Short mmCIF file of C-alpha atoms in Angstrom, two decimals:
data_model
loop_
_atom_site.label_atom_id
_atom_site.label_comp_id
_atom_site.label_asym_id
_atom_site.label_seq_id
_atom_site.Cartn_x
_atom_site.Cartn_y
_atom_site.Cartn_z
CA UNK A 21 -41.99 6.44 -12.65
CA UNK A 22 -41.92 3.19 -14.73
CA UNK A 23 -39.20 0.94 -14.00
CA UNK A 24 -36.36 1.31 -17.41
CA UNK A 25 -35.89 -2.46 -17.12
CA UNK A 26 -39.78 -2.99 -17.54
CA UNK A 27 -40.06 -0.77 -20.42
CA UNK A 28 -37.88 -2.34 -22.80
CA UNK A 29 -39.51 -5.84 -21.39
CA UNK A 30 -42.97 -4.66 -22.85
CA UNK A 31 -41.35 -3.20 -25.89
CA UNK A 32 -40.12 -6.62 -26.59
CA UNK A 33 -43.48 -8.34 -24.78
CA UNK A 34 -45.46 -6.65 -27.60
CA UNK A 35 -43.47 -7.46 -30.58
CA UNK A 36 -43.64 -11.36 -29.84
CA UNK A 37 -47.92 -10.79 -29.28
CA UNK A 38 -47.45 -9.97 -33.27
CA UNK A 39 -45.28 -13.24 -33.69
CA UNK A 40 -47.87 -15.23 -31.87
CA UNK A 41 -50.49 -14.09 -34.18
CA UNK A 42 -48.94 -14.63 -36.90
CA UNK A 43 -47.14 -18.29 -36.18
CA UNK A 44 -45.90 -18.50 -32.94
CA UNK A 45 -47.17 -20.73 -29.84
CA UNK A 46 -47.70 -18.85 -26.50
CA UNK A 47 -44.80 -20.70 -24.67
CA UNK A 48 -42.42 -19.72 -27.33
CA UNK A 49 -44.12 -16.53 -26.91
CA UNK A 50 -43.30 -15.98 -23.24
CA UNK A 51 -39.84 -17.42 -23.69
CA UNK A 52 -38.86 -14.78 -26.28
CA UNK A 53 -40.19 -11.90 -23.98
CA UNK A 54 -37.88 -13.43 -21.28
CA UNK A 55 -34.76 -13.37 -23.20
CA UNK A 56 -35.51 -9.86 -24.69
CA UNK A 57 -35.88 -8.78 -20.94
CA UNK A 58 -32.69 -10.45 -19.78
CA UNK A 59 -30.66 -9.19 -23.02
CA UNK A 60 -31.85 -5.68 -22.30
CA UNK A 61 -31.02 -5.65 -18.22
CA UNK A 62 -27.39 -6.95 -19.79
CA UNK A 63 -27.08 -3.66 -22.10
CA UNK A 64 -27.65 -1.70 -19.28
CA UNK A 65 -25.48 -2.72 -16.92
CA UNK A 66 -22.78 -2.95 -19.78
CA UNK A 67 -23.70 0.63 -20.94
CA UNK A 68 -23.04 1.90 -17.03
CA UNK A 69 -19.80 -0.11 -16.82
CA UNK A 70 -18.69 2.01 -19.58
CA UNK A 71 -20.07 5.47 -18.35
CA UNK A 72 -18.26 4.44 -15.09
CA UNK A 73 -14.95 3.82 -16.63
CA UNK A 74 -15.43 7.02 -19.17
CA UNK A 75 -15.73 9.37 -15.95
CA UNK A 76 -13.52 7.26 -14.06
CA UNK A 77 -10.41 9.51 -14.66
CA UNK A 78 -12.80 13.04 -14.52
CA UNK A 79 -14.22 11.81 -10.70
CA UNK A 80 -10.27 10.76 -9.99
CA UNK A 81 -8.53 13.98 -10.74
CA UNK A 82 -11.53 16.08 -8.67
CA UNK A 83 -10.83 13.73 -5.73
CA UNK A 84 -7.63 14.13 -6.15
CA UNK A 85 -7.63 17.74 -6.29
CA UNK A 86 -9.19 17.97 -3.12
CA UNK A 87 -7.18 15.87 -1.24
CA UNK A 88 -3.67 17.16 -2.51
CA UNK A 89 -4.93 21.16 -1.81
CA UNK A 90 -6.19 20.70 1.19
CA UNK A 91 -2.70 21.85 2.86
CA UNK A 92 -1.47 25.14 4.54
CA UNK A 93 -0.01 26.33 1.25
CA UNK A 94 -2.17 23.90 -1.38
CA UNK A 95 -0.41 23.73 -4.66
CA UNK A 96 -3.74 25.55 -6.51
CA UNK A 97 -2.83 28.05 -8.99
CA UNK A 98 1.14 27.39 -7.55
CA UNK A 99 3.30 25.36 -7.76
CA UNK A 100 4.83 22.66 -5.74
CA UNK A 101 7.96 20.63 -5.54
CA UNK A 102 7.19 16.89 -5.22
CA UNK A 103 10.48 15.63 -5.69
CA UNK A 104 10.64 12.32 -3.34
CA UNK A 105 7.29 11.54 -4.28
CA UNK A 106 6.69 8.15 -5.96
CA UNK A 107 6.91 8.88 -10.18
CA UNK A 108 7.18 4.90 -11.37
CA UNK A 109 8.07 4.19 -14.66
CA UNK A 110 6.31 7.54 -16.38
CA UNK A 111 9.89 9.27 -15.02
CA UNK A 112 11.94 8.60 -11.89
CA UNK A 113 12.82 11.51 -9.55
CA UNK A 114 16.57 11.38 -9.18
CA UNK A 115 19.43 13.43 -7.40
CA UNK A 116 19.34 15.67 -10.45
CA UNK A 117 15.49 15.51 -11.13
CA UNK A 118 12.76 17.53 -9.21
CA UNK A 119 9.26 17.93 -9.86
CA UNK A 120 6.92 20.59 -9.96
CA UNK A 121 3.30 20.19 -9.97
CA UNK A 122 0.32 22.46 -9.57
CA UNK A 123 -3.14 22.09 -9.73
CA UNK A 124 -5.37 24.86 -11.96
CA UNK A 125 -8.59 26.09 -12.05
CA UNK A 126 -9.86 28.80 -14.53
CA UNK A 127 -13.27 29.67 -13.98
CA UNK A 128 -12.77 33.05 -12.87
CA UNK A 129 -9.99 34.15 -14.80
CA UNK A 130 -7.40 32.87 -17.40
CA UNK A 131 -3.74 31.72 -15.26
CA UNK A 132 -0.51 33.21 -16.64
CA UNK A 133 2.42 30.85 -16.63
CA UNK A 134 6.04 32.21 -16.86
CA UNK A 135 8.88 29.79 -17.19
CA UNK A 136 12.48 31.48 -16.33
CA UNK A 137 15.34 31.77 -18.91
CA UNK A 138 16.96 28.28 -17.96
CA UNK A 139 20.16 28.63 -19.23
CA UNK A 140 20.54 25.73 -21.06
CA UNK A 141 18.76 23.46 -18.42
CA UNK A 142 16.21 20.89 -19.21
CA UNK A 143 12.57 21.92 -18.25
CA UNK A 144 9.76 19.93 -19.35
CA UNK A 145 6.21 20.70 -18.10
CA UNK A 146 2.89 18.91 -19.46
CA UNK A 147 -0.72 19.93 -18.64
CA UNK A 148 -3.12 18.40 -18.79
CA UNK A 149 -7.14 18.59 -18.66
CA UNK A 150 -9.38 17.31 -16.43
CA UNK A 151 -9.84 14.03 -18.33
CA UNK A 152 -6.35 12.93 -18.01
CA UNK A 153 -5.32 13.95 -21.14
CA UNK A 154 -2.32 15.33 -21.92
CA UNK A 155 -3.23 19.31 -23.95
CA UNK A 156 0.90 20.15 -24.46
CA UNK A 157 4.26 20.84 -23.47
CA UNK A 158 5.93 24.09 -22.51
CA UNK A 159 9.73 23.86 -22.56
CA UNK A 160 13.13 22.78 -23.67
CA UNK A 161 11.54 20.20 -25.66
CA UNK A 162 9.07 22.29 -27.64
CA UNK A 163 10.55 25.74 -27.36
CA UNK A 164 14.04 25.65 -26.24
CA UNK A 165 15.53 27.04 -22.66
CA UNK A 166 14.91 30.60 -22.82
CA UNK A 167 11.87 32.86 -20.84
CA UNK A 168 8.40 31.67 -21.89
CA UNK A 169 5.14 32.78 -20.97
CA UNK A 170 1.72 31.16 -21.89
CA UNK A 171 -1.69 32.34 -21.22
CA UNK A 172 -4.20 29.52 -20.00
CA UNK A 173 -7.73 30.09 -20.54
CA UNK A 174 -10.91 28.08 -19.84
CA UNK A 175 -13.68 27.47 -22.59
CA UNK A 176 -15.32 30.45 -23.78
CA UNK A 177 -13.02 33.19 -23.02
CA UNK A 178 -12.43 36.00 -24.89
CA UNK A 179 -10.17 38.82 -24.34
CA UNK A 180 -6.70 39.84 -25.22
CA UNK A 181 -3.65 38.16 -25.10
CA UNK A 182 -0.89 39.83 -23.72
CA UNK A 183 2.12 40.75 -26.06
CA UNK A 184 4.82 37.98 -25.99
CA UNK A 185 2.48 35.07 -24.50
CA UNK A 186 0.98 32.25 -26.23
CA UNK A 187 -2.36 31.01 -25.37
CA UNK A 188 -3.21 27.31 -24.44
CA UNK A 189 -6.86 27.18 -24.62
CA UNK A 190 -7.84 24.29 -21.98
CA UNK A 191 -11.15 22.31 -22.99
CA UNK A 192 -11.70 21.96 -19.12
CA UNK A 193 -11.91 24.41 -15.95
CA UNK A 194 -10.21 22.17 -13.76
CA UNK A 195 -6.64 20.96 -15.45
CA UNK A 196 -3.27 19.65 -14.13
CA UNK A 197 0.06 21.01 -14.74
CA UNK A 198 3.35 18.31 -14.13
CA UNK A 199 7.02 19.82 -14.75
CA UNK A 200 10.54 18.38 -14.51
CA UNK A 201 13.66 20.49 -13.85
CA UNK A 202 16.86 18.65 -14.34
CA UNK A 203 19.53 20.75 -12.17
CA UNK A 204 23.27 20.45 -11.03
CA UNK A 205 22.22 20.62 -7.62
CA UNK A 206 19.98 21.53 -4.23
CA UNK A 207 20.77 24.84 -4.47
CA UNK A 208 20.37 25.33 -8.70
CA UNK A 209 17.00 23.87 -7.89
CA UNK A 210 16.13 25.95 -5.15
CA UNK A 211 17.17 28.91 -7.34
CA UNK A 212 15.23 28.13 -10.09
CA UNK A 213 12.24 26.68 -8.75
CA UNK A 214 10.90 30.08 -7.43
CA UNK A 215 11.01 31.92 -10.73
CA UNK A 216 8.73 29.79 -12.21
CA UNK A 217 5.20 32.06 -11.82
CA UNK A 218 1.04 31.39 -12.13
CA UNK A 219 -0.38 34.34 -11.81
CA UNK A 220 -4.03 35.51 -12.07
CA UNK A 221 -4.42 37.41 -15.66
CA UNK A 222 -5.61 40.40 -13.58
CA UNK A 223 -2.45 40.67 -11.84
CA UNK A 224 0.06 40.23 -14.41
CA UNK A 225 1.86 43.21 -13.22
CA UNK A 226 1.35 42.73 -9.44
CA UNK A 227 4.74 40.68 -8.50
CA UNK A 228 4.10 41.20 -5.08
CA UNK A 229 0.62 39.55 -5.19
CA UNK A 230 0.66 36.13 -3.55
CA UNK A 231 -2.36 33.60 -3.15
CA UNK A 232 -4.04 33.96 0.66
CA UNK A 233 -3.26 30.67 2.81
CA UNK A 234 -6.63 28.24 2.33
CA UNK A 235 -7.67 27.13 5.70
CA UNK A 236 -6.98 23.24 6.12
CA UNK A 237 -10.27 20.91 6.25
CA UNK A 238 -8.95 18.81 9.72
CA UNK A 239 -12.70 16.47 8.64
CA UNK A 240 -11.57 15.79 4.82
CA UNK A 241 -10.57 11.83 3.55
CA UNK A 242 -7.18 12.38 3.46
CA UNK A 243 -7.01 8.89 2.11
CA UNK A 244 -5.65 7.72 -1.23
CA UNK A 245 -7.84 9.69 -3.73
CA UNK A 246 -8.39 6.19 -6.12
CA UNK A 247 -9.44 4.30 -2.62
CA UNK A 248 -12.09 7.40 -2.17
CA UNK A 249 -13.13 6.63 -5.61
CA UNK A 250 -14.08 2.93 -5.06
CA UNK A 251 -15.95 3.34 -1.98
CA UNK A 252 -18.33 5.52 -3.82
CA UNK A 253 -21.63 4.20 -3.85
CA UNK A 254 -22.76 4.20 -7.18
CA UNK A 255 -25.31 7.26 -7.48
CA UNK A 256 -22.56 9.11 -5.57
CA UNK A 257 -20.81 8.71 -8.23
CA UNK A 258 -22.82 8.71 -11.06
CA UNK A 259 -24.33 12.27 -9.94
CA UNK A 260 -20.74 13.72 -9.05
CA UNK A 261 -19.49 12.45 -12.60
CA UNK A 262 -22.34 14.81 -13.86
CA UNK A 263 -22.05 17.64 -12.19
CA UNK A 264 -18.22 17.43 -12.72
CA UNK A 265 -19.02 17.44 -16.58
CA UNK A 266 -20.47 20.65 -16.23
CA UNK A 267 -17.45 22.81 -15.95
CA UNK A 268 -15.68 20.52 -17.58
CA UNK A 269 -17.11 19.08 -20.61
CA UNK A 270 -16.56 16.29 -22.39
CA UNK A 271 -14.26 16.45 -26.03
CA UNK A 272 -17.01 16.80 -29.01
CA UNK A 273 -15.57 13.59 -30.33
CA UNK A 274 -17.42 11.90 -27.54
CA UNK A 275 -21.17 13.65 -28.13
CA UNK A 276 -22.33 10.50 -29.93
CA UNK A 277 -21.24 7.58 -27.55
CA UNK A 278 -22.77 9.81 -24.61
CA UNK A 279 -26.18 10.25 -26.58
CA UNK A 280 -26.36 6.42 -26.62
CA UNK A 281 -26.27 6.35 -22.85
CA UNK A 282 -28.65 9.41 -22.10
CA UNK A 283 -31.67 7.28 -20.80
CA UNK A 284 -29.28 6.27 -18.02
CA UNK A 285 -29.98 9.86 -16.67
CA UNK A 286 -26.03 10.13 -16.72
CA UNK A 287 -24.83 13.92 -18.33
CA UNK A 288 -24.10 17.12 -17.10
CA UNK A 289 -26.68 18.77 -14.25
CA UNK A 290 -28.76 15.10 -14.73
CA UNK A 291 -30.02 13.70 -11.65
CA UNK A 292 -28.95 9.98 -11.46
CA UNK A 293 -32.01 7.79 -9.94
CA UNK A 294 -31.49 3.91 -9.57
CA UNK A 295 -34.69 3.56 -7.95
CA UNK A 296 -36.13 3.10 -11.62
CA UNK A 297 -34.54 -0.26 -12.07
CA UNK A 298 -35.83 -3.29 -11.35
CA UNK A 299 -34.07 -4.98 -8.24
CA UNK A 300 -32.00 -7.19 -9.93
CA UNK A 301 -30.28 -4.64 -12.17
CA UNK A 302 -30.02 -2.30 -9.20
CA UNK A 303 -27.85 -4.79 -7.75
CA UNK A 304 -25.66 -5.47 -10.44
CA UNK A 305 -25.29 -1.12 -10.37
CA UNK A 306 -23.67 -1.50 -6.96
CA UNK A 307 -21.09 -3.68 -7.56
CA UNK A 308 -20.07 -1.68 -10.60
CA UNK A 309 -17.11 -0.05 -8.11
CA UNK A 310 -15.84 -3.46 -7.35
CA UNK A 311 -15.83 -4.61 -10.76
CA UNK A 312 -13.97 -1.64 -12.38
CA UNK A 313 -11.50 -1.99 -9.53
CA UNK A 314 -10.66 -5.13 -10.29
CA UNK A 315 -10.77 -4.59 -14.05
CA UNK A 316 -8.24 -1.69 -13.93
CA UNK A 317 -6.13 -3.01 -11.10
CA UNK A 318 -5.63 -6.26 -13.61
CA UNK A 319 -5.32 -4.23 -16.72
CA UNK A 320 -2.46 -1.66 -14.82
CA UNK A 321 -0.61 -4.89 -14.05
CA UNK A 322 -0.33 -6.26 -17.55
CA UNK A 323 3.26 -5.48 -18.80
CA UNK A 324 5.05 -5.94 -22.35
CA UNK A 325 8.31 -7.46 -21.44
CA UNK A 326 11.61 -7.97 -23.06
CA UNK A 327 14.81 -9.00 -21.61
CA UNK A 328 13.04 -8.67 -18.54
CA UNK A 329 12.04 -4.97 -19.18
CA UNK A 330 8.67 -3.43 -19.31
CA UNK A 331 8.48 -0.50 -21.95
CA UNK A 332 6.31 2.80 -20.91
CA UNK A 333 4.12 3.73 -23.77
CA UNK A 334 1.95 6.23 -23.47
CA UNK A 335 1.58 9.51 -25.26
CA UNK A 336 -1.45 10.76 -23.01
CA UNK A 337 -3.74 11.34 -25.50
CA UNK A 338 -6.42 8.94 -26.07
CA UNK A 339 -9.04 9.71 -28.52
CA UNK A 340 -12.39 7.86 -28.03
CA UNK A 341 -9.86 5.15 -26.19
CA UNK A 342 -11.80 5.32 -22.96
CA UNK A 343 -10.53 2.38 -20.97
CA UNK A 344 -6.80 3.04 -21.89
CA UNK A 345 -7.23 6.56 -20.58
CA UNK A 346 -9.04 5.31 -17.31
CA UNK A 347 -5.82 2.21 -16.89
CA UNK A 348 -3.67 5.70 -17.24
CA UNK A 349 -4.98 7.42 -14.42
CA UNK A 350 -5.18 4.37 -12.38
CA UNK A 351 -1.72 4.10 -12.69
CA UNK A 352 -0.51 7.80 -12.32
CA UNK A 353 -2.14 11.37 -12.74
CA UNK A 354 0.36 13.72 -14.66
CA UNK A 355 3.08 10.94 -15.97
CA UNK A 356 5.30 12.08 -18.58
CA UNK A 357 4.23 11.15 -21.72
CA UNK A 358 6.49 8.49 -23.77
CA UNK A 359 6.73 11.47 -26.38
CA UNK A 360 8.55 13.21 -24.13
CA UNK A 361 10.84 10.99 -22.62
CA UNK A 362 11.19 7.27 -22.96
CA UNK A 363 10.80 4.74 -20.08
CA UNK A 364 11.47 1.07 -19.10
CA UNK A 365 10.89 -0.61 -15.73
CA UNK A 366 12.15 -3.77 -14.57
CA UNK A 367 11.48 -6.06 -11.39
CA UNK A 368 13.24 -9.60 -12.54
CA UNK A 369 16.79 -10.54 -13.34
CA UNK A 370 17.68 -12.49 -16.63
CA UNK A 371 16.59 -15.28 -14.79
CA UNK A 372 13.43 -13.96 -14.08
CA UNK A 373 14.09 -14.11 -10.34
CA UNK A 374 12.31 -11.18 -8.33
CA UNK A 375 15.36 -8.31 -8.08
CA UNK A 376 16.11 -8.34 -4.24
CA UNK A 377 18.34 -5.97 -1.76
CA UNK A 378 20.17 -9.70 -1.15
CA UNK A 379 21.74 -10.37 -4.63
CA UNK A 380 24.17 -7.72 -6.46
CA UNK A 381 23.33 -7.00 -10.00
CA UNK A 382 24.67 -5.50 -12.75
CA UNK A 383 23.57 -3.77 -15.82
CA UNK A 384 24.91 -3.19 -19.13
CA UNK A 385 23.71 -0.28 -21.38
CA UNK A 386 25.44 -0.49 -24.71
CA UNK A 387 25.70 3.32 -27.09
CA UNK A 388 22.34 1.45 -28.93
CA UNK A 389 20.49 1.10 -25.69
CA UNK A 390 20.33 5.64 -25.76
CA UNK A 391 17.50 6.99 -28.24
CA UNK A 392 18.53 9.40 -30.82
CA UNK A 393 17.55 13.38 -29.18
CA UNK A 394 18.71 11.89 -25.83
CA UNK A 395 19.39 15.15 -24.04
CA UNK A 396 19.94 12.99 -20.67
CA UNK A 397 19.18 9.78 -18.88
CA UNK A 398 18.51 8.98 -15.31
CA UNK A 399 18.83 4.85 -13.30
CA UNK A 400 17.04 5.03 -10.07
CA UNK A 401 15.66 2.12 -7.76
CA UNK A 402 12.61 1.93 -6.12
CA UNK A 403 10.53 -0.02 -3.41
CA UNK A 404 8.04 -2.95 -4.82
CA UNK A 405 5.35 -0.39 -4.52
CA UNK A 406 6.98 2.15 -6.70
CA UNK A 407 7.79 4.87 -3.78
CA UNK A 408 11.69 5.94 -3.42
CA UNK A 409 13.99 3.97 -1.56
CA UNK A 410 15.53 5.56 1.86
CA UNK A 411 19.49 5.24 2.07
CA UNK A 412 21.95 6.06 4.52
CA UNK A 413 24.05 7.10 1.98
CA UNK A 414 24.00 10.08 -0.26
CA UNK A 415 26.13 11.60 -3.49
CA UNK A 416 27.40 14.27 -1.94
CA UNK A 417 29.62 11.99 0.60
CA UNK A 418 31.12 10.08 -2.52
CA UNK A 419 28.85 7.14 -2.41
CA UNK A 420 25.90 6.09 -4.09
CA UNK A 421 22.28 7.53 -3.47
CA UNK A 422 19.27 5.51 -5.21
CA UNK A 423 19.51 7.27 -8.02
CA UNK A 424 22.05 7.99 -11.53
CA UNK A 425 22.48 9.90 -14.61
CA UNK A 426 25.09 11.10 -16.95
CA UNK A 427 25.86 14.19 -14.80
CA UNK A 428 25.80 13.12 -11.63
CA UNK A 429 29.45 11.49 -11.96
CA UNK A 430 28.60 8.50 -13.65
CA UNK A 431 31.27 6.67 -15.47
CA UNK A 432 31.16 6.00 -18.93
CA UNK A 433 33.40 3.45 -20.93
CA UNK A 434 35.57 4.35 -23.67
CA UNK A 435 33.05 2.78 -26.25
CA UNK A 436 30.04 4.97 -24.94
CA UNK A 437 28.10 1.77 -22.93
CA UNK A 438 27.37 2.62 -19.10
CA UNK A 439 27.97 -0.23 -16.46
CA UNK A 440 26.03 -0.02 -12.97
CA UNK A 441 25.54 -1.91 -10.64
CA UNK A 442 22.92 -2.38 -7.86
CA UNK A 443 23.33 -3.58 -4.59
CA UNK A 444 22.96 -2.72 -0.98
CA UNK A 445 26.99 -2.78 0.36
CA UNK A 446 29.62 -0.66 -1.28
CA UNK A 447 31.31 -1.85 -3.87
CA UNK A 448 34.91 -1.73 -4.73
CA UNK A 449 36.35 2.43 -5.04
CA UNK A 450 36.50 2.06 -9.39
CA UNK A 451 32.49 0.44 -9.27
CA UNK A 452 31.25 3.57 -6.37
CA UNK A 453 30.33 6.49 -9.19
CA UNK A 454 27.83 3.89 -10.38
CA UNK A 455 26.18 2.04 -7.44
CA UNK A 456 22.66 2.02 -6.81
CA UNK A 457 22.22 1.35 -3.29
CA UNK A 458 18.86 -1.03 -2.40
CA UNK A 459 18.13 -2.43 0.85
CA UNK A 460 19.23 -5.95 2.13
CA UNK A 461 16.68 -8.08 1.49
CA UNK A 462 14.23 -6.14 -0.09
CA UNK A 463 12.02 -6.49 -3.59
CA UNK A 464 12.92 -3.36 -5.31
CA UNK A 465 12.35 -1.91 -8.82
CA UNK A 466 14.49 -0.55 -11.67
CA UNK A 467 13.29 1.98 -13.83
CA UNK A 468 15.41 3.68 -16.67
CA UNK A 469 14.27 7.03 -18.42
CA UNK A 470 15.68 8.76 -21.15
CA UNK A 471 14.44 12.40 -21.76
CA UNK A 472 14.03 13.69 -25.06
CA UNK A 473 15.18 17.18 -26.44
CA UNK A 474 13.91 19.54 -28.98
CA UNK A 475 12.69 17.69 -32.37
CA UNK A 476 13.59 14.36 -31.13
CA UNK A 477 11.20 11.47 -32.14
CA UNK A 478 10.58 9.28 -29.61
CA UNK A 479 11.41 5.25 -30.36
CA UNK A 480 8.93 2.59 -29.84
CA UNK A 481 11.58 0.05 -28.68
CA UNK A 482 14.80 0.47 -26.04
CA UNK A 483 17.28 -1.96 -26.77
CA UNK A 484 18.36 -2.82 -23.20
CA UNK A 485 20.44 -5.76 -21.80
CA UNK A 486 18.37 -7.60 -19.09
CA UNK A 487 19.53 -6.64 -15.38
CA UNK A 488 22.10 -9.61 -14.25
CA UNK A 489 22.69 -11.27 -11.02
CA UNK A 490 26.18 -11.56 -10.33
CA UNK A 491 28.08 -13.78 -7.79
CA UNK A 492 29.58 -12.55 -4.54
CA UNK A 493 33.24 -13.03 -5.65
CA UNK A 494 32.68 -11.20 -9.25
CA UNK A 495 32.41 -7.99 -7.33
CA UNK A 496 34.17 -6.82 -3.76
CA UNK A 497 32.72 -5.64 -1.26
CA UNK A 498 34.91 -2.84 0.98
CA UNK A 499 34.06 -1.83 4.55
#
């Protein structure tokens, strides 16, 4: 097989013979062929940069998939609680918050989701497809706290939907479901947590049926699924990316930017062949995986402060917005969407001094700083990495955990502001309801999350006061 790179050379070879003819000299001649050669190997590589980045979150979620089923009882088709695990600023899991995840696939059969009467509790769960984007919400937010029941069903089914369910029709057969359950306690949550059903459509009735344990692949990567992703070679990827798209295709929206890229042998069922590239274009193909790294690791990092705050915005649906959506799952698979609750992170004082376990802080949320359709709010603290912070303390005993909301004893002032303060010893008795213990000596993070309740709009800006540093005498310490 010709070489791609050498085709378009010729192409471009064979219109400067005309030129030359006509008034050209031959040095000018072979320059022009040169450049048209060079210009051409550039679109290439550009055009697979951007295929790599468009699959990017697709080849993500399948690795990811893998890795996070590939337990004794593997959250596929079921659910399972995360809470503990690392959410960032897309939603921090507090004392009162737990999380409920579950991994889908519908290729044999539409999945029947039930959500228990809540009674009055907040519920929120998103799903999403296989591209990382976000289909809807089932819920308090969109349909209040009582029993609902949705039908989820793969493209190109058609059959009956059962009385009293609502169908989601998911564009993909592999999709992602992320839910939040904001309860008084360990044993509300436990109570709750196991009425919330996926059932095969088939056994709608059976509510004895349970999935069969999957046997545990002891050889699998158990590694970080974005790592696995990296070390890809590039025709590893490339041909996984197609045969991914297969079952789960790409939106119709994106049918013309994917027929521009079709010579690259890159769509669903194609077989991806570098060998047809020249040598120098093959190379620049395998350092594609470096180069995205680096472009999405430095794009993740880029935060819109104010006051020292960095505001969460994204809604989770991206359109033809193909690098945003890949910077989203770089970041985080399943975050809530900022329609859905509204999020600000922070790792600098006023000062814009690193926040550290060896300073106390304090922070200030006026009645302004809550969103209109706040239904509640939750303050937690987390390591530099984003992962939970471990305490020897815990609410229960009186004293602060590393985590707050409006329920969990918090006090409020008179004028509806909140004051809290962060530090790792205890503070004096009046400041304990609102602590937030961090380790001495330790970066940490702050993250504040306000979730949103039926018909609320979500705002584009928090008013927040920046976090403070405060000297050692302005607050006691007690033993």
């Amino acid at each position: 097989m010709k070489k791609i790179i050498f085709l378009a050379a010729l192409c471009a070879f064979s219109a400067v013979i005309f030129s030359f003819f006509s008034c050209g000299s031959k040095n000018d001649s072979q320059k022009d062929a040169g450049d048209a050669a060079q210009t051409s190997e550039m679109r290439i590589v550009q055009d697979a940069k951007d295929l790599y980045i468009y699959g990017f979150p697709l080849v993500l979620m399948h690795i990811g998939e893998k890795v996070m089923t590939n337990v004794k009882n593997p959250p596929l088709n079921r659910f399972e609680n995360s809470s503990g695990a690392a959410a960032g600023a897309a939603g921090a899991v507090g004392s009162d918050i737990f999380r409920l995840y579950s991994w889908i696939e519908l290729g044999r059969e539409p999945l029947v989701f039930e959500l228990p009467n809540m009674r009055g509790r907040y519920a929120l769960f998103e799903i999403f497809d296989a591209w990382n984007n976000l289909i809807t919400s089932a819920g308090s937010r969109s349909a209040g706290t009582k029993k609902q029941r949705y039908l989820l069903t793969a493209p190109g089914w058609s059959g009956t939907v059962p009385d009293g369910t609502v169908q989601i029709k998911v564009p993909t057969e592999m999709a992602f479901i992320s839910g939040i359950l904001h309860v008084s306690d360990y044993d509300d949550k436990t109570e709750l947590e196991n009425r919330f059903r996926l059932v095969a459509l088939s056994r709608i009735d059976d509510e004895s049926y349970a999935l069969p344990d999957v046997k545990v692949d002891e050889t699998m990567d158990m590694s970080e699924p974005v790592l696995q992703v990296f070390k890809m070679d590039i025709t590893g990827y490339f041909n996984l990316l197609g045969a991914l798209m297969s079952e789960n295709p790409p939106a119709a929206a994106d049918s013309e930017f994917l027929e521009k890229m079709r010579y690259l042998k890159i769509y669903p069922d194609a077989e991806f062949d570098l060998s047809v590239f020249d040598e120098r274009t093959q190379s620049e193909f395998k350092n594609i995986p470096q180069w995205a790294k680096e472009r999405l690791t430095e794009l993740s990092a880029k935060k819109d402060l104010s006051g020292g705050w960095s505001y969460f915005q994204d809604k989770r649906v991206y359109g033809a917005d193909y690098l945003g959506r890949a910077v989203s799952a770089f970041k985080a698979i399943g975050a809530t969407s900022s329609d859905n609750a509204v999020s600000a992170s922070c790792v600098s004082d006023a000062d814009g001094n690193a926040l550290n376990g060896a300073n106390k802080y304090t922070v200030h949320l006026d009645k302004d700083s809550f969103p209109q359709g706040t239904v509640f709010w939750n303050f937690s603290v987390y390591d530099s990495a984003g992962k939970p912070l471990e305490t020897p303390y815990g609410r229960k005993t009186g004293i602060s955990d590393t985590s707050i909301s409006d329920d969990t004893g918090a006090k409020i002032n008179k004028d509806g502001s909140v004051d809290i303060y962060i530090q790792s010893k205890k503070p004096a008795k009046e400041k304990i309801s609102n602590w937030l213990f961090v380790p001495d000596s330790s970066d940490f993070i702050a993250v504040i999350t306000f979730y949103l309740g039926e018909g609320a709009v979500a705002q584009k800006n928090l008013k927040l006061s920046p976090v403070v540093k405060i000297s050692s005498d302005s607050a006691t310490d007690v033993k």
